[in-house]
mmCIF file with all atom_site columns, C-alpha atoms in Angstrom:
data_model
loop_
_atom_site.group_PDB
_atom_site.id
_atom_site.type_symbol
_atom_site.label_atom_id
_atom_site.label_alt_id
_atom_site.label_comp_id
_atom_site.label_asym_id
_atom_site.label_entity_id
_atom_site.label_seq_id
_atom_site.pdbx_PDB_ins_code
_atom_site.Cartn_x
_atom_site.Cartn_y
_atom_site.Cartn_z
_atom_site.occupancy
_atom_site.B_iso_or_equiv
_atom_site.pdbx_formal_charge
_atom_site.auth_seq_id
_atom_site.auth_comp_id
_atom_site.auth_asym_id
_atom_site.auth_atom_id
_atom_site.pdbx_PDB_model_num
ATOM 1   C CA . MET A 1 1   ? -23.990  64.735 4.936   1.00 53.00 ? 213 MET A CA 1
ATOM 2   C CA . ASP A 1 2   ? -26.332  63.412 7.645   1.00 71.00 ? 214 ASP A CA 1
ATOM 3   C CA . PHE A 1 3   ? -28.752  62.123 5.022   1.00 73.00 ? 215 PHE A CA 1
ATOM 4   C CA . LYS A 1 4   ? -26.133  59.751 3.551   1.00 79.00 ? 216 LYS A CA 1
ATOM 5   C CA . ARG A 1 5   ? -25.524  58.269 6.977   1.00 82.00 ? 217 ARG A CA 1
ATOM 6   C CA . PHE A 1 6   ? -29.218  57.354 7.356   1.00 83.00 ? 218 PHE A CA 1
ATOM 7   C CA . LEU A 1 7   ? -29.721  56.232 3.741   1.00 85.00 ? 219 LEU A CA 1
ATOM 8   C CA . PRO A 1 8   ? -28.950  52.525 4.413   1.00 86.00 ? 220 PRO A CA 1
ATOM 9   C CA . TRP A 1 9   ? -31.421  52.575 7.338   1.00 88.00 ? 221 TRP A CA 1
ATOM 10  C CA . ILE A 1 10  ? -34.094  54.199 5.185   1.00 87.00 ? 222 ILE A CA 1
ATOM 11  C CA . ILE A 1 11  ? -33.543  51.699 2.356   1.00 90.00 ? 223 ILE A CA 1
ATOM 12  C CA . GLY A 1 12  ? -33.627  48.823 4.873   1.00 92.00 ? 224 GLY A CA 1
ATOM 13  C CA . ALA A 1 13  ? -36.873  50.110 6.406   1.00 92.00 ? 225 ALA A CA 1
ATOM 14  C CA . VAL A 1 14  ? -38.489  50.480 2.954   1.00 92.00 ? 226 VAL A CA 1
ATOM 15  C CA . ILE A 1 15  ? -37.446  46.922 2.031   1.00 94.00 ? 227 ILE A CA 1
ATOM 16  C CA . ILE A 1 16  ? -38.734  45.515 5.341   1.00 94.00 ? 228 ILE A CA 1
ATOM 17  C CA . PHE A 1 17  ? -42.075  47.323 4.995   1.00 93.00 ? 229 PHE A CA 1
ATOM 18  C CA . GLY A 1 18  ? -42.304  46.177 1.352   1.00 92.00 ? 230 GLY A CA 1
ATOM 19  C CA . ILE A 1 19  ? -41.726  42.534 2.304   1.00 92.00 ? 231 ILE A CA 1
ATOM 20  C CA . TYR A 1 20  ? -44.160  42.860 5.221   1.00 92.00 ? 232 TYR A CA 1
ATOM 21  C CA . GLY A 1 21  ? -46.869  44.280 2.925   1.00 92.00 ? 233 GLY A CA 1
ATOM 22  C CA . TRP A 1 22  ? -46.270  41.576 0.321   1.00 91.00 ? 234 TRP A CA 1
ATOM 23  C CA . VAL A 1 23  ? -46.416  38.700 2.852   1.00 91.00 ? 235 VAL A CA 1
ATOM 24  C CA . LYS A 1 24  ? -49.439  40.279 4.543   1.00 93.00 ? 236 LYS A CA 1
ATOM 25  C CA . GLY A 1 25  ? -51.158  40.436 1.140   1.00 92.00 ? 237 GLY A CA 1
ATOM 26  C CA . ILE A 1 26  ? -50.483  36.726 0.532   1.00 92.00 ? 238 ILE A CA 1
ATOM 27  C CA . ASN A 1 27  ? -51.901  35.824 3.946   1.00 93.00 ? 239 ASN A CA 1
ATOM 28  C CA . ASN A 1 28  ? -54.938  38.110 3.790   1.00 94.00 ? 240 ASN A CA 1
ATOM 29  C CA . THR A 1 29  ? -55.887  36.963 0.289   1.00 94.00 ? 241 THR A CA 1
ATOM 30  C CA . ALA A 1 30  ? -55.661  33.326 1.414   1.00 94.00 ? 242 ALA A CA 1
ATOM 31  C CA . VAL A 1 31  ? -57.841  34.114 4.458   1.00 94.00 ? 243 VAL A CA 1
ATOM 32  C CA . THR A 1 32  ? -60.448  35.832 2.275   1.00 95.00 ? 244 THR A CA 1
ATOM 33  C CA . LEU A 1 33  ? -60.502  32.968 -0.234  1.00 95.00 ? 245 LEU A CA 1
ATOM 34  C CA . SER A 1 34  ? -60.723  30.436 2.601   1.00 94.00 ? 246 SER A CA 1
ATOM 35  C CA . GLN A 1 35  ? -63.731  32.307 4.013   1.00 94.00 ? 247 GLN A CA 1
ATOM 36  C CA . ASP A 1 36  ? -65.362  32.153 0.569   1.00 95.00 ? 248 ASP A CA 1
ATOM 37  C CA . ILE A 1 37  ? -64.932  28.372 0.643   1.00 94.00 ? 249 ILE A CA 1
ATOM 38  C CA . GLU A 1 38  ? -66.486  28.136 4.109   1.00 94.00 ? 250 GLU A CA 1
ATOM 39  C CA . GLU A 1 39  ? -69.438  30.218 2.944   1.00 94.00 ? 251 GLU A CA 1
ATOM 40  C CA . SER A 1 40  ? -69.853  28.026 -0.136  1.00 95.00 ? 252 SER A CA 1
ATOM 41  C CA . TRP A 1 41  ? -69.665  24.913 2.022   1.00 94.00 ? 253 TRP A CA 1
ATOM 42  C CA . GLY A 1 42  ? -72.397  26.346 4.240   1.00 93.00 ? 254 GLY A CA 1
ATOM 43  C CA . ASN A 1 43  ? -74.563  26.756 1.139   1.00 94.00 ? 255 ASN A CA 1
ATOM 44  C CA . VAL A 1 44  ? -73.897  23.124 0.150   1.00 94.00 ? 256 VAL A CA 1
ATOM 45  C CA . GLN A 1 45  ? -74.934  21.959 3.616   1.00 93.00 ? 257 GLN A CA 1
ATOM 46  C CA . THR A 1 46  ? -78.052  24.155 3.522   1.00 94.00 ? 258 THR A CA 1
ATOM 47  C CA . ALA A 1 47  ? -79.120  22.633 0.204   1.00 94.00 ? 259 ALA A CA 1
ATOM 48  C CA . TYR A 1 48  ? -78.608  19.085 1.513   1.00 93.00 ? 260 TYR A CA 1
ATOM 49  C CA . GLN A 1 49  ? -80.415  19.996 4.739   1.00 93.00 ? 261 GLN A CA 1
ATOM 50  C CA . ARG A 1 50  ? -83.402  21.184 2.712   1.00 93.00 ? 262 ARG A CA 1
ATOM 51  C CA . ARG A 1 51  ? -83.522  17.793 1.017   1.00 92.00 ? 263 ARG A CA 1
ATOM 52  C CA . ASN A 1 52  ? -83.221  16.015 4.373   1.00 91.00 ? 264 ASN A CA 1
ATOM 53  C CA . ASP A 1 53  ? -86.088  18.136 5.710   1.00 92.00 ? 265 ASP A CA 1
ATOM 54  C CA . LEU A 1 54  ? -88.312  17.149 2.774   1.00 91.00 ? 266 LEU A CA 1
ATOM 55  C CA . ILE A 1 55  ? -87.723  13.415 3.159   1.00 90.00 ? 267 ILE A CA 1
ATOM 56  C CA . PRO A 1 56  ? -89.982  12.817 6.210   1.00 90.00 ? 268 PRO A CA 1
ATOM 57  C CA . ASN A 1 57  ? -92.863  14.574 4.405   1.00 88.00 ? 269 ASN A CA 1
ATOM 58  C CA . ILE A 1 58  ? -92.335  12.506 1.262   1.00 88.00 ? 270 ILE A CA 1
ATOM 59  C CA . VAL A 1 59  ? -92.075  9.281  3.254   1.00 87.00 ? 271 VAL A CA 1
ATOM 60  C CA . SER A 1 60  ? -95.248  9.977  5.258   1.00 86.00 ? 272 SER A CA 1
ATOM 61  C CA . THR A 1 61  ? -97.185  10.928 2.103   1.00 85.00 ? 273 THR A CA 1
ATOM 62  C CA . VAL A 1 62  ? -96.091  7.762  0.304   1.00 85.00 ? 274 VAL A CA 1
ATOM 63  C CA . LYS A 1 63  ? -96.733  5.655  3.412   1.00 81.00 ? 275 LYS A CA 1
ATOM 64  C CA . GLY A 1 64  ? -100.435 6.493  3.285   1.00 78.00 ? 276 GLY A CA 1
ATOM 65  C CA . TYR A 1 65  ? -100.756 5.035  -0.221  1.00 79.00 ? 277 TYR A CA 1
ATOM 66  C CA . ALA A 1 66  ? -98.069  2.382  -0.359  1.00 75.00 ? 278 ALA A CA 1
ATOM 67  C CA . GLU A 1 67  ? -97.900  0.782  3.062   1.00 70.00 ? 279 GLU A CA 1
ATOM 68  C CA . HIS A 1 68  ? -96.361  -2.419 1.697   1.00 67.00 ? 280 HIS A CA 1
ATOM 69  C CA . GLU A 1 69  ? -93.333  -0.489 0.318   1.00 76.00 ? 281 GLU A CA 1
ATOM 70  C CA . LYS A 1 70  ? -91.867  -0.597 3.843   1.00 78.00 ? 282 LYS A CA 1
ATOM 71  C CA . SER A 1 71  ? -88.400  -1.729 2.763   1.00 83.00 ? 283 SER A CA 1
ATOM 72  C CA . THR A 1 72  ? -88.071  1.177  0.322   1.00 83.00 ? 284 THR A CA 1
ATOM 73  C CA . LEU A 1 73  ? -89.354  3.674  2.889   1.00 85.00 ? 285 LEU A CA 1
ATOM 74  C CA . THR A 1 74  ? -86.993  2.277  5.536   1.00 87.00 ? 286 THR A CA 1
ATOM 75  C CA . ALA A 1 75  ? -84.044  2.523  3.133   1.00 88.00 ? 287 ALA A CA 1
ATOM 76  C CA . VAL A 1 76  ? -84.789  6.222  2.550   1.00 89.00 ? 288 VAL A CA 1
ATOM 77  C CA . ILE A 1 77  ? -85.052  6.933  6.285   1.00 89.00 ? 289 ILE A CA 1
ATOM 78  C CA . GLU A 1 78  ? -81.811  5.046  7.050   1.00 91.00 ? 290 GLU A CA 1
ATOM 79  C CA . ALA A 1 79  ? -79.929  6.772  4.229   1.00 91.00 ? 291 ALA A CA 1
ATOM 80  C CA . ARG A 1 80  ? -81.109  10.156 5.514   1.00 91.00 ? 292 ARG A CA 1
ATOM 81  C CA . ALA A 1 81  ? -79.966  9.303  9.052   1.00 90.00 ? 293 ALA A CA 1
ATOM 82  C CA . LYS A 1 82  ? -76.538  8.228  7.810   1.00 89.00 ? 294 LYS A CA 1
ATOM 83  C CA . ALA A 1 83  ? -76.189  11.356 5.678   1.00 90.00 ? 295 ALA A CA 1
ATOM 84  C CA . THR A 1 84  ? -76.970  13.669 8.594   1.00 89.00 ? 296 THR A CA 1
ATOM 85  C CA . GLN A 1 85  ? -74.283  11.976 10.716  1.00 89.00 ? 297 GLN A CA 1
ATOM 86  C CA . THR A 1 86  ? -71.529  12.526 8.139   1.00 87.00 ? 298 THR A CA 1
ATOM 87  C CA . THR A 1 87  ? -69.906  15.898 8.789   1.00 86.00 ? 299 THR A CA 1
ATOM 88  C CA . VAL A 1 88  ? -67.100  17.848 7.172   1.00 88.00 ? 300 VAL A CA 1
ATOM 89  C CA . ASP A 1 89  ? -64.924  20.471 8.878   1.00 86.00 ? 301 ASP A CA 1
ATOM 90  C CA . PRO A 1 90  ? -65.102  23.471 6.507   1.00 84.00 ? 302 PRO A CA 1
ATOM 91  C CA . THR A 1 91  ? -61.773  24.829 7.766   1.00 83.00 ? 303 THR A CA 1
ATOM 92  C CA . ASN A 1 92  ? -59.959  21.612 6.813   1.00 81.00 ? 304 ASN A CA 1
ATOM 93  C CA . ILE A 1 93  ? -61.836  19.948 3.950   1.00 84.00 ? 305 ILE A CA 1
ATOM 94  C CA . THR A 1 94  ? -59.928  16.821 2.990   1.00 85.00 ? 306 THR A CA 1
ATOM 95  C CA . PRO A 1 95  ? -60.608  14.562 -0.003  1.00 87.00 ? 307 PRO A CA 1
ATOM 96  C CA . GLU A 1 96  ? -61.431  11.732 2.439   1.00 89.00 ? 308 GLU A CA 1
ATOM 97  C CA . GLN A 1 97  ? -64.029  13.819 4.311   1.00 88.00 ? 309 GLN A CA 1
ATOM 98  C CA . LEU A 1 98  ? -65.582  14.976 1.065   1.00 88.00 ? 310 LEU A CA 1
ATOM 99  C CA . GLU A 1 99  ? -65.681  11.432 -0.295  1.00 88.00 ? 311 GLU A CA 1
ATOM 100 C CA . ALA A 1 100 ? -67.439  10.132 2.844   1.00 89.00 ? 312 ALA A CA 1
ATOM 101 C CA . PHE A 1 101 ? -69.922  13.021 2.708   1.00 91.00 ? 313 PHE A CA 1
ATOM 102 C CA . ASN A 1 102 ? -70.503  12.457 -1.003  1.00 89.00 ? 314 ASN A CA 1
ATOM 103 C CA . LYS A 1 103 ? -71.019  8.712  -0.470  1.00 89.00 ? 315 LYS A CA 1
ATOM 104 C CA . ALA A 1 104 ? -73.579  9.302  2.297   1.00 91.00 ? 316 ALA A CA 1
ATOM 105 C CA . GLN A 1 105 ? -75.483  11.828 0.186   1.00 91.00 ? 317 GLN A CA 1
ATOM 106 C CA . SER A 1 106 ? -75.336  9.463  -2.786  1.00 90.00 ? 318 SER A CA 1
ATOM 107 C CA . GLY A 1 107 ? -77.066  6.849  -0.625  1.00 90.00 ? 319 GLY A CA 1
ATOM 108 C CA . VAL A 1 108 ? -79.907  9.310  -0.034  1.00 91.00 ? 320 VAL A CA 1
ATOM 109 C CA . SER A 1 109 ? -80.172  10.069 -3.766  1.00 89.00 ? 321 SER A CA 1
ATOM 110 C CA . SER A 1 110 ? -80.204  6.382  -4.639  1.00 88.00 ? 322 SER A CA 1
ATOM 111 C CA . SER A 1 111 ? -82.873  5.432  -2.091  1.00 89.00 ? 323 SER A CA 1
ATOM 112 C CA . LEU A 1 112 ? -85.017  8.432  -3.075  1.00 88.00 ? 324 LEU A CA 1
ATOM 113 C CA . SER A 1 113 ? -84.772  7.381  -6.728  1.00 87.00 ? 325 SER A CA 1
ATOM 114 C CA . ARG A 1 114 ? -85.981  3.881  -5.833  1.00 85.00 ? 326 ARG A CA 1
ATOM 115 C CA . LEU A 1 115 ? -88.834  5.384  -3.835  1.00 86.00 ? 327 LEU A CA 1
ATOM 116 C CA . LEU A 1 116 ? -89.914  7.653  -6.690  1.00 83.00 ? 328 LEU A CA 1
ATOM 117 C CA . VAL A 1 117 ? -89.788  4.724  -9.139  1.00 83.00 ? 329 VAL A CA 1
ATOM 118 C CA . SER A 1 118 ? -92.010  2.658  -6.811  1.00 81.00 ? 330 SER A CA 1
ATOM 119 C CA . VAL A 1 119 ? -94.500  5.556  -6.730  1.00 79.00 ? 331 VAL A CA 1
ATOM 120 C CA . GLU A 1 120 ? -95.229  4.945  -10.418 1.00 78.00 ? 332 GLU A CA 1
ATOM 121 C CA . GLN A 1 121 ? -97.301  1.919  -9.347  1.00 79.00 ? 333 GLN A CA 1
ATOM 122 C CA . TYR A 1 122 ? -99.792  4.099  -7.423  1.00 80.00 ? 334 TYR A CA 1
ATOM 123 C CA . PRO A 1 123 ? -101.939 6.277  -9.709  1.00 79.00 ? 335 PRO A CA 1
ATOM 124 C CA . ASN A 1 124 ? -103.764 7.877  -6.758  1.00 79.00 ? 336 ASN A CA 1
ATOM 125 C CA . LEU A 1 125 ? -100.457 8.885  -5.165  1.00 78.00 ? 337 LEU A CA 1
ATOM 126 C CA . LYS A 1 126 ? -99.148  10.300 -8.441  1.00 73.00 ? 338 LYS A CA 1
ATOM 127 C CA . ALA A 1 127 ? -102.247 12.511 -8.582  1.00 76.00 ? 339 ALA A CA 1
ATOM 128 C CA . ASP A 1 128 ? -102.068 13.598 -4.909  1.00 82.00 ? 340 ASP A CA 1
ATOM 129 C CA . GLN A 1 129 ? -101.477 17.374 -4.788  1.00 84.00 ? 341 GLN A CA 1
ATOM 130 C CA . ASN A 1 130 ? -99.326  17.179 -1.634  1.00 83.00 ? 342 ASN A CA 1
ATOM 131 C CA . PHE A 1 131 ? -97.106  14.543 -3.208  1.00 85.00 ? 343 PHE A CA 1
ATOM 132 C CA . LEU A 1 132 ? -96.815  16.491 -6.483  1.00 86.00 ? 344 LEU A CA 1
ATOM 133 C CA . LYS A 1 133 ? -95.810  19.603 -4.534  1.00 89.00 ? 345 LYS A CA 1
ATOM 134 C CA . LEU A 1 134 ? -93.224  17.637 -2.540  1.00 88.00 ? 346 LEU A CA 1
ATOM 135 C CA . GLN A 1 135 ? -91.894  16.063 -5.736  1.00 88.00 ? 347 GLN A CA 1
ATOM 136 C CA . ASP A 1 136 ? -91.502  19.534 -7.292  1.00 90.00 ? 348 ASP A CA 1
ATOM 137 C CA . GLU A 1 137 ? -89.747  20.804 -4.163  1.00 92.00 ? 349 GLU A CA 1
ATOM 138 C CA . LEU A 1 138 ? -87.424  17.813 -4.230  1.00 90.00 ? 350 LEU A CA 1
ATOM 139 C CA . ALA A 1 139 ? -86.557  18.428 -7.898  1.00 91.00 ? 351 ALA A CA 1
ATOM 140 C CA . SER A 1 140 ? -85.915  22.098 -7.105  1.00 93.00 ? 352 SER A CA 1
ATOM 141 C CA . THR A 1 141 ? -83.740  21.103 -4.139  1.00 93.00 ? 353 THR A CA 1
ATOM 142 C CA . GLU A 1 142 ? -81.668  18.728 -6.278  1.00 92.00 ? 354 GLU A CA 1
ATOM 143 C CA . ASN A 1 143 ? -80.993  21.651 -8.637  1.00 93.00 ? 355 ASN A CA 1
ATOM 144 C CA . GLN A 1 144 ? -79.980  23.803 -5.654  1.00 95.00 ? 356 GLN A CA 1
ATOM 145 C CA . ILE A 1 145 ? -77.601  21.060 -4.502  1.00 94.00 ? 357 ILE A CA 1
ATOM 146 C CA . LEU A 1 146 ? -75.995  20.916 -7.939  1.00 93.00 ? 358 LEU A CA 1
ATOM 147 C CA . THR A 1 147 ? -75.638  24.706 -8.014  1.00 95.00 ? 359 THR A CA 1
ATOM 148 C CA . ALA A 1 148 ? -74.212  24.834 -4.474  1.00 95.00 ? 360 ALA A CA 1
ATOM 149 C CA . ARG A 1 149 ? -71.674  22.101 -5.261  1.00 94.00 ? 361 ARG A CA 1
ATOM 150 C CA . THR A 1 150 ? -70.619  23.862 -8.459  1.00 95.00 ? 362 THR A CA 1
ATOM 151 C CA . ARG A 1 151 ? -70.178  27.157 -6.612  1.00 96.00 ? 363 ARG A CA 1
ATOM 152 C CA . PHE A 1 152 ? -68.203  25.378 -3.903  1.00 95.00 ? 364 PHE A CA 1
ATOM 153 C CA . ASN A 1 153 ? -65.771  24.049 -6.537  1.00 95.00 ? 365 ASN A CA 1
ATOM 154 C CA . GLU A 1 154 ? -65.609  27.542 -8.054  1.00 96.00 ? 366 GLU A CA 1
ATOM 155 C CA . ALA A 1 155 ? -64.622  28.922 -4.620  1.00 96.00 ? 367 ALA A CA 1
ATOM 156 C CA . VAL A 1 156 ? -61.969  26.221 -4.080  1.00 95.00 ? 368 VAL A CA 1
ATOM 157 C CA . LYS A 1 157 ? -60.152  26.874 -7.369  1.00 96.00 ? 369 LYS A CA 1
ATOM 158 C CA . PRO A 1 158 ? -58.875  30.439 -6.706  1.00 97.00 ? 370 PRO A CA 1
ATOM 159 C CA . TYR A 1 159 ? -57.873  29.492 -3.149  1.00 96.00 ? 371 TYR A CA 1
ATOM 160 C CA . ASN A 1 160 ? -55.886  26.438 -4.297  1.00 95.00 ? 372 ASN A CA 1
ATOM 161 C CA . THR A 1 161 ? -54.351  28.446 -7.140  1.00 96.00 ? 373 THR A CA 1
ATOM 162 C CA . HIS A 1 162 ? -53.362  31.240 -4.734  1.00 95.00 ? 374 HIS A CA 1
ATOM 163 C CA . ILE A 1 163 ? -51.647  29.000 -2.191  1.00 95.00 ? 375 ILE A CA 1
ATOM 164 C CA . LYS A 1 164 ? -49.969  26.728 -4.756  1.00 94.00 ? 376 LYS A CA 1
ATOM 165 C CA . THR A 1 165 ? -48.451  29.356 -7.055  1.00 93.00 ? 377 THR A CA 1
ATOM 166 C CA . PHE A 1 166 ? -44.906  30.492 -6.476  1.00 91.00 ? 378 PHE A CA 1
ATOM 167 C CA . PRO A 1 167 ? -43.879  32.443 -4.383  1.00 90.00 ? 379 PRO A CA 1
ATOM 168 C CA . ASN A 1 168 ? -47.134  32.224 -2.363  1.00 91.00 ? 380 ASN A CA 1
ATOM 169 C CA . SER A 1 169 ? -46.493  28.512 -1.836  1.00 91.00 ? 381 SER A CA 1
ATOM 170 C CA . LEU A 1 170 ? -43.415  29.411 0.232   1.00 89.00 ? 382 LEU A CA 1
ATOM 171 C CA . PHE A 1 171 ? -45.550  31.187 2.828   1.00 89.00 ? 383 PHE A CA 1
ATOM 172 C CA . ALA A 1 172 ? -48.897  29.327 2.594   1.00 89.00 ? 384 ALA A CA 1
ATOM 173 C CA . GLY A 1 173 ? -47.576  26.324 4.524   1.00 86.00 ? 385 GLY A CA 1
ATOM 174 C CA . MET A 1 174 ? -46.023  28.554 7.193   1.00 89.00 ? 386 MET A CA 1
ATOM 175 C CA . PHE A 1 175 ? -49.392  30.241 7.697   1.00 90.00 ? 387 PHE A CA 1
ATOM 176 C CA . GLY A 1 176 ? -51.208  26.896 7.883   1.00 90.00 ? 388 GLY A CA 1
ATOM 177 C CA . PHE A 1 177 ? -53.009  27.060 4.545   1.00 92.00 ? 389 PHE A CA 1
ATOM 178 C CA . LYS A 1 178 ? -53.522  23.647 2.939   1.00 92.00 ? 390 LYS A CA 1
ATOM 179 C CA . GLU A 1 179 ? -55.021  22.643 -0.367  1.00 92.00 ? 391 GLU A CA 1
ATOM 180 C CA . LYS A 1 180 ? -58.807  22.096 -0.224  1.00 92.00 ? 392 LYS A CA 1
ATOM 181 C CA . ALA A 1 181 ? -60.590  19.201 -1.900  1.00 91.00 ? 393 ALA A CA 1
ATOM 182 C CA . TYR A 1 182 ? -63.032  19.567 -4.780  1.00 91.00 ? 394 TYR A CA 1
ATOM 183 C CA . PHE A 1 183 ? -66.424  17.916 -4.994  1.00 86.00 ? 395 PHE A CA 1
ATOM 184 C CA . ASN A 1 184 ? -66.119  15.034 -7.432  1.00 82.00 ? 396 ASN A CA 1
ATOM 185 C CA . ALA A 1 185 ? -68.807  12.795 -8.844  1.00 71.00 ? 397 ALA A CA 1
ATOM 186 C CA . VAL A 1 186 ? -69.441  9.658  -6.822  1.00 65.00 ? 398 VAL A CA 1
ATOM 187 C CA . GLU A 1 187 ? -67.993  6.437  -8.142  1.00 63.00 ? 399 GLU A CA 1
ATOM 188 C CA . GLY A 1 188 ? -70.174  4.999  -10.896 1.00 55.00 ? 400 GLY A CA 1
ATOM 189 C CA . ALA A 1 189 ? -71.929  8.306  -11.621 1.00 51.00 ? 401 ALA A CA 1
ATOM 190 C CA . ASP A 1 190 ? -70.754  8.074  -15.224 1.00 48.00 ? 402 ASP A CA 1
ATOM 191 C CA . LYS A 1 191 ? -73.054  5.069  -15.769 1.00 53.00 ? 403 LYS A CA 1
ATOM 192 C CA . ALA A 1 192 ? -76.759  5.666  -16.390 1.00 44.00 ? 404 ALA A CA 1
ATOM 193 C CA . PRO A 1 193 ? -78.943  4.301  -13.575 1.00 45.00 ? 405 PRO A CA 1
ATOM 194 C CA . GLU A 1 194 ? -81.016  1.247  -14.372 1.00 48.00 ? 406 GLU A CA 1
ATOM 195 C CA . VAL A 1 195 ? -84.694  1.998  -13.881 1.00 39.00 ? 407 VAL A CA 1
ATOM 196 C CA . LYS A 1 196 ? -87.161  -0.878 -13.687 1.00 41.00 ? 408 LYS A CA 1
ATOM 197 C CA . PHE A 1 197 ? -90.938  -0.608 -13.470 1.00 32.00 ? 409 PHE A CA 1
#
């Protein structure tokens, strides 16, 4: 007899705990996926930082052989400076932030490409062991950047899917989870670069 009196309370408590566990699961999964994105973004920044750290060594090595390539060397240094000033908040990655970051890094890639093309005119520089080592490190770093960007996009997808699918989308906004931007190719990347010797 007493059990029937408490049955509605027991059922209510089970339902409340069930809803609490479900909502907690939505939130905790979103937090975990968001942390994965922040970690991936850190790896992207580390790869770009490695490239930025190599640039002064490349510039000083080239400078010794190709002093009259000042405009190309200056362009590389300026692009590097601009790229290091462009920052992205990993907790709130917006398409605009990512586009600005991508554009700044594209400037570094473009100026480095021009520098490496100009190096072709200096046979002694092309044979310099320090320069060859730096060139190999730069190529390796570019591959690391590509890998880090790909892994970043791979981390963004499950997060965006989690917070945008129903019924998670009902709670994601309440908990402050917003869609994260993907890394996209810079404008004009679909066209092959024109290389002149």
